[in-house]
Amino acid sequence: MLLQNGYSSGATHVGRTLLHHAILCGSVGAVETLLASGAECEAAVRTSRSGRFRPVHLAARLGQPEILQTLMDKGCDVNARAEAGDVAVILAARHKQEDCVRVLVSAGADVALLNLAGESAASVASSGGWKAGFERAVLGAIRSGTIPLSSDRHVFSPMMFTARCGDAAALEVLLAQPGVDVDEQDADGCSPIMAAAKEGNVDAFRVLVFAGANVRLCNKRGETAIGLAQQSKKRDLFEQVMLDFALEKGMPAGGFYALHCASRRGDSAAVHHLASTGYDVNIPDGDGYTPLMLAAREGHAAVCELLISHGARCDIQTLRGETALSLARSALATAAFNKAEDVIMDELGRQLVLAGAHVVKHTKGGRGRPHGKSLRMVAAAGVLRWGGSSRRNVMCVEAEVGGSSAFQRRRQRKGRRGDDAYAPGLFRVVTATGKEVHFVCQGGEEAAELWVRGIRALTRAVFGKRGN
């Protein structure tokens, strides 16, 4: 009505135009009418000292998203400066106007601009206790398809911001843009995947891993995404992401030992898949541990068996002298039912009896004079051999450490020096014909146990668990 009666849209009252008063009243219709009638969308409020406070600043501060959108549609400068160098998005953040921040970001507000105090919209929101609201606004804009404008990636990086927030859906929007750098680094050398790991954002971490992010990239403190993930309380979840990647893509993410991880976790299915697709079962990780060592340390007997079936060696040592067997034994202190030691001892015994060794053989059930023999097992035939004749190639139905009671009585009656009835390294076998044969190996009782385990294991493999 005022306009119809000749009132100018540019006329002022106490330094404000009709457009300013319409914004102060929150009247969207009046704003639209005034702009349609030629009102200047950049008209400054004349009561301010600098004359730089514009309608866009007023609407952002007061929380008028619809009016803001109307001003954007009319082509107002979304990055115009107000007093103290504030831009509209900084004012919206300071006054906690979530919808206004979303409209401004979607309209192309430069989120990296700083005011005269060196503050950005993000830092103003954080210092004002409104970090979560600012994040919701910006992430909402990203999820709707807007890539926030940033003139300085060190002040505001959409990728770093979204990774720190942990919004996987928003990350996927950003990663779909042409020319995106998944490994961009901030002033500290931190990359998006490092940020996701540091903040414990597993879903964002997954998106970045599958997008090809470099998990071995170092920041200025020498940290990597892998290292940060391993230090996290969510370590198991991060490892599962890396393991899923290795299983799905058929290759490990750099710096991540997939087979070691699966072995330590006791994931038999993953171990079988990885070992079957060419992963080296004997390669050490950064600490010198092989997959078998880690499985043994955690007491995963089934995984130990699986790794051994794929060629894992039990005799590898770390620089600290640790072996799969020593780690399995150390685990017994906390897990009394750890069967990994048995699995490894069986394999060590199998390797020992296949290779063979020089032993002392007792004759005539302990009545005769002991003499040296070369003893080994023939795997294919399942026989224990210490010579060429059939009497020296026997199938065993029993193997035990130590001597039988009859053998001990005979040796004691012989009065042998050193009491060899109980000699360290003594073990015996019973053949399929019922004959009992005693041997003494080098290495004491543990070596004798390996001989017994190896004979039993190979006999079972050929003739079944009963050894018949």
mmCIF file of N, CA and C in Angstrom, residues 74-185:
data_model
loop_
_atom_site.group_PDB
_atom_site.id
_atom_site.type_symbol
_atom_site.label_atom_id
_atom_site.label_comp_id
_atom_site.label_asym_id
_atom_site.label_seq_id
_atom_site.Cartn_x
_atom_site.Cartn_y
_atom_site.Cartn_z
ATOM 1 N N LYS A 74 17.946 -13.140 -5.216
ATOM 2 C CA LYS A 74 18.071 -11.826 -5.859
ATOM 3 C C LYS A 74 19.523 -11.459 -6.160
ATOM 4 N N GLY A 75 20.418 -12.359 -5.786
ATOM 5 C CA GLY A 75 21.821 -12.157 -6.144
ATOM 6 C C GLY A 75 22.628 -11.322 -5.180
ATOM 7 N N CYS A 76 22.200 -11.236 -3.913
ATOM 8 C CA CYS A 76 22.991 -10.451 -2.956
ATOM 9 C C CYS A 76 24.332 -11.129 -2.704
ATOM 10 N N ASP A 77 25.291 -10.343 -2.247
ATOM 11 C CA ASP A 77 26.647 -10.854 -2.008
ATOM 12 C C ASP A 77 26.667 -11.630 -0.693
ATOM 13 N N VAL A 78 26.745 -12.950 -0.796
ATOM 14 C CA VAL A 78 26.685 -13.788 0.396
ATOM 15 C C VAL A 78 27.935 -13.636 1.263
ATOM 16 N N ASN A 79 29.016 -13.130 0.672
ATOM 17 C CA ASN A 79 30.273 -12.979 1.417
ATOM 18 C C ASN A 79 30.623 -11.527 1.713
ATOM 19 N N ALA A 80 29.622 -10.657 1.672
ATOM 20 C CA ALA A 80 29.856 -9.235 1.986
ATOM 21 C C ALA A 80 30.286 -9.098 3.446
ATOM 22 N N ARG A 81 31.173 -8.135 3.700
ATOM 23 C CA ARG A 81 31.691 -7.909 5.052
ATOM 24 C C ARG A 81 30.828 -6.906 5.813
ATOM 25 N N ALA A 82 30.621 -7.199 7.085
ATOM 26 C CA ALA A 82 29.966 -6.250 7.982
ATOM 27 C C ALA A 82 31.031 -5.660 8.900
ATOM 28 N N GLU A 83 30.578 -5.002 9.988
ATOM 29 C CA GLU A 83 31.543 -4.476 10.949
ATOM 30 C C GLU A 83 32.439 -5.595 11.484
ATOM 31 N N ALA A 84 33.667 -5.248 11.790
ATOM 32 C CA ALA A 84 34.663 -6.183 12.347
ATOM 33 C C ALA A 84 35.003 -7.294 11.370
ATOM 34 N N GLY A 85 34.598 -7.108 10.094
ATOM 35 C CA GLY A 85 34.958 -8.087 9.081
ATOM 36 C C GLY A 85 34.102 -9.332 9.073
ATOM 37 N N ASP A 86 33.019 -9.317 9.868
ATOM 38 C CA ASP A 86 32.142 -10.489 9.895
ATOM 39 C C ASP A 86 31.403 -10.647 8.570
ATOM 40 N N VAL A 87 31.260 -11.892 8.128
ATOM 41 C CA VAL A 87 30.392 -12.214 6.999
ATOM 42 C C VAL A 87 29.142 -12.885 7.553
ATOM 43 N N ALA A 88 28.141 -13.054 6.708
ATOM 44 C CA ALA A 88 26.846 -13.554 7.174
ATOM 45 C C ALA A 88 26.958 -14.906 7.868
ATOM 46 N N VAL A 89 27.803 -15.804 7.330
ATOM 47 C CA VAL A 89 27.883 -17.134 7.924
ATOM 48 C C VAL A 89 28.521 -17.081 9.310
ATOM 49 N N ILE A 90 29.432 -16.123 9.534
ATOM 50 C CA ILE A 90 30.005 -15.955 10.875
ATOM 51 C C ILE A 90 28.937 -15.438 11.832
ATOM 52 N N LEU A 91 28.138 -14.481 11.378
ATOM 53 C CA LEU A 91 27.071 -13.946 12.221
ATOM 54 C C LEU A 91 26.043 -15.028 12.557
ATOM 55 N N ALA A 92 25.678 -15.842 11.567
ATOM 56 C CA ALA A 92 24.722 -16.920 11.820
ATOM 57 C C ALA A 92 25.283 -17.915 12.827
ATOM 58 N N ALA A 93 26.579 -18.219 12.718
ATOM 59 C CA ALA A 93 27.213 -19.139 13.657
ATOM 60 C C ALA A 93 27.278 -18.537 15.061
ATOM 61 N N ARG A 94 27.596 -17.250 15.131
ATOM 62 C CA ARG A 94 27.691 -16.595 16.456
ATOM 63 C C ARG A 94 26.335 -16.593 17.156
ATOM 64 N N HIS A 95 25.283 -16.418 16.387
ATOM 65 C CA HIS A 95 23.947 -16.336 16.980
ATOM 66 C C HIS A 95 23.195 -17.680 16.912
ATOM 67 N N LYS A 96 23.940 -18.728 16.552
ATOM 68 C CA LYS A 96 23.438 -20.109 16.604
ATOM 69 C C LYS A 96 22.182 -20.315 15.747
ATOM 70 N N GLN A 97 22.260 -19.809 14.536
ATOM 71 C CA GLN A 97 21.136 -19.915 13.614
ATOM 72 C C GLN A 97 21.417 -21.048 12.618
ATOM 73 N N GLU A 98 21.009 -22.245 12.985
ATOM 74 C CA GLU A 98 21.359 -23.440 12.219
ATOM 75 C C GLU A 98 20.816 -23.408 10.791
ATOM 76 N N ASP A 99 19.549 -23.089 10.641
ATOM 77 C CA ASP A 99 18.961 -23.081 9.301
ATOM 78 C C ASP A 99 19.613 -22.021 8.417
ATOM 79 N N CYS A 100 19.985 -20.901 9.035
ATOM 80 C CA CYS A 100 20.631 -19.841 8.264
ATOM 81 C C CYS A 100 22.016 -20.274 7.790
ATOM 82 N N VAL A 101 22.749 -20.963 8.629
ATOM 83 C CA VAL A 101 24.060 -21.472 8.218
ATOM 84 C C VAL A 101 23.897 -22.412 7.035
ATOM 85 N N ARG A 102 22.894 -23.278 7.099
ATOM 86 C CA ARG A 102 22.676 -24.236 6.009
ATOM 87 C C ARG A 102 22.352 -23.500 4.701
ATOM 88 N N VAL A 103 21.475 -22.484 4.771
ATOM 89 C CA VAL A 103 21.120 -21.725 3.572
ATOM 90 C C VAL A 103 22.336 -21.007 3.005
ATOM 91 N N LEU A 104 23.126 -20.406 3.865
ATOM 92 C CA LEU A 104 24.290 -19.644 3.418
ATOM 93 C C LEU A 104 25.340 -20.551 2.780
ATOM 94 N N VAL A 105 25.599 -21.687 3.419
ATOM 95 C CA VAL A 105 26.572 -22.633 2.853
ATOM 96 C C VAL A 105 26.084 -23.129 1.498
ATOM 97 N N SER A 106 24.809 -23.440 1.413
ATOM 98 C CA SER A 106 24.249 -23.927 0.152
ATOM 99 C C SER A 106 24.296 -22.862 -0.928
ATOM 100 N N ALA A 107 24.279 -21.594 -0.503
ATOM 101 C CA ALA A 107 24.295 -20.487 -1.458
ATOM 102 C C ALA A 107 25.704 -20.072 -1.861
ATOM 103 N N GLY A 108 26.712 -20.719 -1.289
ATOM 104 C CA GLY A 108 28.086 -20.422 -1.688
ATOM 105 C C GLY A 108 28.873 -19.570 -0.724
ATOM 106 N N ALA A 109 28.434 -19.496 0.533
ATOM 107 C CA ALA A 109 29.214 -18.755 1.524
ATOM 108 C C ALA A 109 30.593 -19.373 1.685
ATOM 109 N N ASP A 110 31.615 -18.540 1.717
ATOM 110 C CA ASP A 110 32.991 -19.011 1.888
ATOM 111 C C ASP A 110 33.227 -19.281 3.373
ATOM 112 N N VAL A 111 33.268 -20.536 3.742
ATOM 113 C CA VAL A 111 33.347 -20.923 5.155
ATOM 114 C C VAL A 111 34.741 -20.682 5.723
ATOM 115 N N ALA A 112 35.714 -20.393 4.874
ATOM 116 C CA ALA A 112 37.083 -20.190 5.349
ATOM 117 C C ALA A 112 37.407 -18.726 5.631
ATOM 118 N N LEU A 113 36.467 -17.804 5.336
ATOM 119 C CA LEU A 113 36.752 -16.376 5.554
ATOM 120 C C LEU A 113 36.908 -16.083 7.041
ATOM 121 N N LEU A 114 37.840 -15.180 7.350
ATOM 122 C CA LEU A 114 38.118 -14.782 8.728
ATOM 123 C C LEU A 114 37.696 -13.338 8.943
ATOM 124 N N ASN A 115 37.241 -13.016 10.150
ATOM 125 C CA ASN A 115 36.967 -11.615 10.486
ATOM 126 C C ASN A 115 38.253 -10.943 10.977
ATOM 127 N N LEU A 116 38.149 -9.736 11.431
ATOM 128 C CA LEU A 116 39.347 -8.999 11.846
ATOM 129 C C LEU A 116 40.011 -9.608 13.076
ATOM 130 N N ALA A 117 39.255 -10.402 13.827
ATOM 131 C CA ALA A 117 39.803 -11.069 15.013
ATOM 132 C C ALA A 117 40.425 -12.411 14.669
ATOM 133 N N GLY A 118 40.436 -12.752 13.381
ATOM 134 C CA GLY A 118 41.011 -14.026 12.955
ATOM 135 C C GLY A 118 40.105 -15.211 13.193
ATOM 136 N N GLU A 119 38.789 -14.945 13.348
ATOM 137 C CA GLU A 119 37.838 -16.021 13.616
ATOM 138 C C GLU A 119 37.141 -16.441 12.323
ATOM 139 N N SER A 120 36.880 -17.750 12.223
ATOM 140 C CA SER A 120 36.070 -18.291 11.135
ATOM 141 C C SER A 120 34.705 -18.676 11.692
ATOM 142 N N ALA A 121 33.791 -19.043 10.803
ATOM 143 C CA ALA A 121 32.472 -19.476 11.266
ATOM 144 C C ALA A 121 32.587 -20.686 12.183
ATOM 145 N N ALA A 122 33.476 -21.641 11.831
ATOM 146 C CA ALA A 122 33.631 -22.853 12.633
ATOM 147 C C ALA A 122 34.212 -22.533 14.007
ATOM 148 N N SER A 123 35.217 -21.652 14.051
ATOM 149 C CA SER A 123 35.840 -21.339 15.343
ATOM 150 C C SER A 123 34.902 -20.531 16.226
ATOM 151 N N VAL A 124 34.096 -19.639 15.618
ATOM 152 C CA VAL A 124 33.117 -18.870 16.382
ATOM 153 C C VAL A 124 32.070 -19.813 16.998
ATOM 154 N N ALA A 125 31.612 -20.785 16.196
ATOM 155 C CA ALA A 125 30.624 -21.746 16.700
ATOM 156 C C ALA A 125 31.207 -22.571 17.839
ATOM 157 N N SER A 126 32.463 -23.015 17.680
ATOM 158 C CA SER A 126 33.094 -23.843 18.707
ATOM 159 C C SER A 126 33.299 -23.066 19.999
ATOM 160 N N SER A 127 33.814 -21.837 19.898
ATOM 161 C CA SER A 127 34.058 -21.043 21.105
ATOM 162 C C SER A 127 32.757 -20.630 21.771
ATOM 163 N N GLY A 128 31.672 -20.578 21.005
ATOM 164 C CA GLY A 128 30.377 -20.220 21.567
ATOM 165 C C GLY A 128 29.569 -21.399 22.052
ATOM 166 N N GLY A 129 30.169 -22.573 22.066
ATOM 167 C CA GLY A 129 29.465 -23.754 22.563
ATOM 168 C C GLY A 129 28.406 -24.276 21.613
ATOM 169 N N TRP A 130 28.607 -23.993 20.320
ATOM 170 C CA TRP A 130 27.595 -24.396 19.334
ATOM 171 C C TRP A 130 28.224 -25.238 18.226
ATOM 172 N N LYS A 131 29.215 -26.008 18.578
ATOM 173 C CA LYS A 131 29.922 -26.820 17.594
ATOM 174 C C LYS A 131 28.992 -27.834 16.937
ATOM 175 N N ALA A 132 28.177 -28.526 17.733
ATOM 176 C CA ALA A 132 27.295 -29.561 17.197
ATOM 177 C C ALA A 132 26.276 -28.974 16.229
ATOM 178 N N GLY A 133 25.717 -27.809 16.553
ATOM 179 C CA GLY A 133 24.745 -27.177 15.673
ATOM 180 C C GLY A 133 25.353 -26.763 14.351
ATOM 181 N N PHE A 134 26.560 -26.215 14.405
ATOM 182 C CA PHE A 134 27.254 -25.813 13.177
ATOM 183 C C PHE A 134 27.533 -27.042 12.310
ATOM 184 N N GLU A 135 27.965 -28.121 12.963
ATOM 185 C CA GLU A 135 28.237 -29.355 12.216
ATOM 186 C C GLU A 135 26.976 -29.882 11.547
ATOM 187 N N ARG A 136 25.861 -29.860 12.252
ATOM 188 C CA ARG A 136 24.603 -30.331 11.661
ATOM 189 C C ARG A 136 24.246 -29.518 10.420
ATOM 190 N N ALA A 137 24.424 -28.204 10.525
ATOM 191 C CA ALA A 137 24.058 -27.331 9.413
ATOM 192 C C ALA A 137 24.917 -27.600 8.185
ATOM 193 N N VAL A 138 26.234 -27.651 8.378
ATOM 194 C CA VAL A 138 27.143 -27.829 7.246
ATOM 195 C C VAL A 138 27.000 -29.228 6.656
ATOM 196 N N LEU A 139 26.907 -30.224 7.516
ATOM 197 C CA LEU A 139 26.763 -31.595 7.008
ATOM 198 C C LEU A 139 25.439 -31.779 6.284
ATOM 199 N N GLY A 140 24.401 -31.107 6.765
ATOM 200 C CA GLY A 140 23.118 -31.178 6.073
ATOM 201 C C GLY A 140 23.205 -30.613 4.671
ATOM 202 N N ALA A 141 23.961 -29.518 4.544
ATOM 203 C CA ALA A 141 24.149 -28.926 3.216
ATOM 204 C C ALA A 141 24.927 -29.867 2.305
ATOM 205 N N ILE A 142 25.939 -30.503 2.864
ATOM 206 C CA ILE A 142 26.744 -31.432 2.059
ATOM 207 C C ILE A 142 25.908 -32.622 1.615
ATOM 208 N N ARG A 143 25.152 -33.192 2.530
ATOM 209 C CA ARG A 143 24.332 -34.363 2.180
ATOM 210 C C ARG A 143 23.296 -34.027 1.104
ATOM 211 N N SER A 144 22.892 -32.758 1.046
ATOM 212 C CA SER A 144 21.930 -32.354 0.012
ATOM 213 C C SER A 144 22.620 -32.072 -1.317
ATOM 214 N N GLY A 145 23.944 -32.229 -1.351
ATOM 215 C CA GLY A 145 24.659 -32.099 -2.617
ATOM 216 C C GLY A 145 25.526 -30.874 -2.757
ATOM 217 N N THR A 146 25.594 -30.034 -1.721
ATOM 218 C CA THR A 146 26.414 -28.825 -1.779
ATOM 219 C C THR A 146 27.830 -29.107 -1.292
ATOM 220 N N ILE A 147 28.814 -28.646 -2.043
ATOM 221 C CA ILE A 147 30.202 -28.722 -1.589
ATOM 222 C C ILE A 147 30.563 -27.355 -1.024
ATOM 223 N N PRO A 148 30.769 -27.248 0.290
ATOM 224 C CA PRO A 148 31.041 -25.939 0.883
ATOM 225 C C PRO A 148 32.235 -25.251 0.222
ATOM 226 N N LEU A 149 32.075 -23.954 -0.025
ATOM 227 C CA LEU A 149 33.146 -23.159 -0.623
ATOM 228 C C LEU A 149 34.188 -22.843 0.443
ATOM 229 N N SER A 150 35.446 -23.044 0.115
ATOM 230 C CA SER A 150 36.537 -22.720 1.031
ATOM 231 C C SER A 150 37.697 -22.142 0.234
ATOM 232 N N SER A 151 38.054 -20.903 0.569
ATOM 233 C CA SER A 151 39.181 -20.255 -0.108
ATOM 234 C C SER A 151 40.508 -20.612 0.538
ATOM 235 N N ASP A 152 40.461 -21.279 1.682
ATOM 236 C CA ASP A 152 41.683 -21.689 2.376
ATOM 237 C C ASP A 152 41.425 -23.027 3.064
ATOM 238 N N ARG A 153 41.972 -24.096 2.476
ATOM 239 C CA ARG A 153 41.731 -25.442 3.008
ATOM 240 C C ARG A 153 42.333 -25.640 4.393
ATOM 241 N N HIS A 154 43.292 -24.814 4.768
ATOM 242 C CA HIS A 154 43.882 -24.939 6.100
ATOM 243 C C HIS A 154 42.972 -24.336 7.169
ATOM 244 N N VAL A 155 42.078 -23.430 6.758
ATOM 245 C CA VAL A 155 41.093 -22.880 7.681
ATOM 246 C C VAL A 155 39.866 -23.782 7.732
ATOM 247 N N PHE A 156 39.383 -24.153 6.556
ATOM 248 C CA PHE A 156 38.230 -25.059 6.496
ATOM 249 C C PHE A 156 38.365 -25.959 5.283
ATOM 250 N N SER A 157 38.430 -27.264 5.550
ATOM 251 C CA SER A 157 38.461 -28.257 4.488
ATOM 252 C C SER A 157 37.211 -29.121 4.603
ATOM 253 N N PRO A 158 36.364 -29.154 3.580
ATOM 254 C CA PRO A 158 35.175 -30.002 3.662
ATOM 255 C C PRO A 158 35.502 -31.461 3.978
ATOM 256 N N MET A 159 36.578 -31.990 3.376
ATOM 257 C CA MET A 159 36.941 -33.387 3.622
ATOM 258 C C MET A 159 37.368 -33.597 5.073
ATOM 259 N N MET A 160 38.242 -32.731 5.577
ATOM 260 C CA MET A 160 38.719 -32.879 6.951
ATOM 261 C C MET A 160 37.582 -32.681 7.939
ATOM 262 N N PHE A 161 36.757 -31.672 7.679
ATOM 263 C CA PHE A 161 35.622 -31.383 8.556
ATOM 264 C C PHE A 161 34.678 -32.581 8.639
ATOM 265 N N THR A 162 34.344 -33.146 7.499
ATOM 266 C CA THR A 162 33.387 -34.254 7.460
ATOM 267 C C THR A 162 33.976 -35.514 8.081
ATOM 268 N N ALA A 163 35.267 -35.749 7.864
ATOM 269 C CA ALA A 163 35.910 -36.918 8.465
ATOM 270 C C ALA A 163 35.944 -36.801 9.982
ATOM 271 N N ARG A 164 36.239 -35.589 10.481
ATOM 272 C CA ARG A 164 36.263 -35.387 11.941
ATOM 273 C C ARG A 164 34.870 -35.562 12.535
ATOM 274 N N CYS A 165 33.863 -35.132 11.798
ATOM 275 C CA CYS A 165 32.492 -35.279 12.286
ATOM 276 C C CYS A 165 32.014 -36.729 12.192
ATOM 277 N N GLY A 166 32.616 -37.486 11.273
ATOM 278 C CA GLY A 166 32.259 -38.896 11.150
ATOM 279 C C GLY A 166 31.000 -39.161 10.358
ATOM 280 N N ASP A 167 30.647 -38.237 9.454
ATOM 281 C CA ASP A 167 29.436 -38.416 8.654
ATOM 282 C C ASP A 167 29.780 -39.161 7.365
ATOM 283 N N ALA A 168 29.506 -40.463 7.337
ATOM 284 C CA ALA A 168 29.879 -41.292 6.191
ATOM 285 C C ALA A 168 29.113 -40.892 4.929
ATOM 286 N N ALA A 169 27.822 -40.558 5.081
ATOM 287 C CA ALA A 169 27.022 -40.187 3.913
ATOM 288 C C ALA A 169 27.548 -38.909 3.277
ATOM 289 N N ALA A 170 27.902 -37.923 4.098
ATOM 290 C CA ALA A 170 28.449 -36.674 3.569
ATOM 291 C C ALA A 170 29.801 -36.908 2.903
ATOM 292 N N LEU A 171 30.588 -37.793 3.475
ATOM 293 C CA LEU A 171 31.882 -38.117 2.867
ATOM 294 C C LEU A 171 31.705 -38.713 1.474
ATOM 295 N N GLU A 172 30.729 -39.572 1.329
ATOM 296 C CA GLU A 172 30.496 -40.190 0.021
ATOM 297 C C GLU A 172 30.109 -39.146 -1.021
ATOM 298 N N VAL A 173 29.366 -38.110 -0.592
ATOM 299 C CA VAL A 173 29.021 -37.015 -1.506
ATOM 300 C C VAL A 173 30.286 -36.289 -1.953
ATOM 301 N N LEU A 174 31.160 -36.002 -1.001
ATOM 302 C CA LEU A 174 32.404 -35.295 -1.327
ATOM 303 C C LEU A 174 33.299 -36.136 -2.227
ATOM 304 N N LEU A 175 33.392 -37.419 -1.931
ATOM 305 C CA LEU A 175 34.278 -38.298 -2.706
ATOM 306 C C LEU A 175 33.781 -38.522 -4.127
ATOM 307 N N ALA A 176 32.514 -38.260 -4.346
ATOM 308 C CA ALA A 176 31.962 -38.424 -5.692
ATOM 309 C C ALA A 176 32.306 -37.258 -6.612
ATOM 310 N N GLN A 177 32.889 -36.180 -6.033
ATOM 311 C CA GLN A 177 33.218 -35.007 -6.838
ATOM 312 C C GLN A 177 34.496 -35.262 -7.649
ATOM 313 N N PRO A 178 34.549 -34.762 -8.857
ATOM 314 C CA PRO A 178 35.757 -34.956 -9.678
ATOM 315 C C PRO A 178 36.951 -34.223 -9.082
ATOM 316 N N GLY A 179 38.099 -34.873 -9.141
ATOM 317 C CA GLY A 179 39.334 -34.243 -8.684
ATOM 318 C C GLY A 179 39.514 -34.178 -7.180
ATOM 319 N N VAL A 180 38.660 -34.859 -6.428
ATOM 320 C CA VAL A 180 38.793 -34.810 -4.967
ATOM 321 C C VAL A 180 40.084 -35.511 -4.541
ATOM 322 N N ASP A 181 40.746 -34.933 -3.540
ATOM 323 C CA ASP A 181 41.989 -35.506 -3.017
ATOM 324 C C ASP A 181 41.689 -36.194 -1.696
ATOM 325 N N VAL A 182 41.599 -37.518 -1.724
ATOM 326 C CA VAL A 182 41.263 -38.269 -0.520
ATOM 327 C C VAL A 182 42.379 -38.203 0.513
ATOM 328 N N ASP A 183 43.576 -37.838 0.084
ATOM 329 C CA ASP A 183 44.725 -37.783 0.995
ATOM 330 C C ASP A 183 45.198 -36.355 1.261
ATOM 331 N N GLU A 184 44.338 -35.376 1.087
ATOM 332 C CA GLU A 184 44.759 -34.002 1.375
ATOM 333 C C GLU A 184 45.211 -33.897 2.829
ATOM 334 N N GLN A 185 46.149 -32.994 3.085
ATOM 335 C CA GLN A 185 46.703 -32.846 4.434
ATOM 336 C C GLN A 185 46.571 -31.404 4.898
#
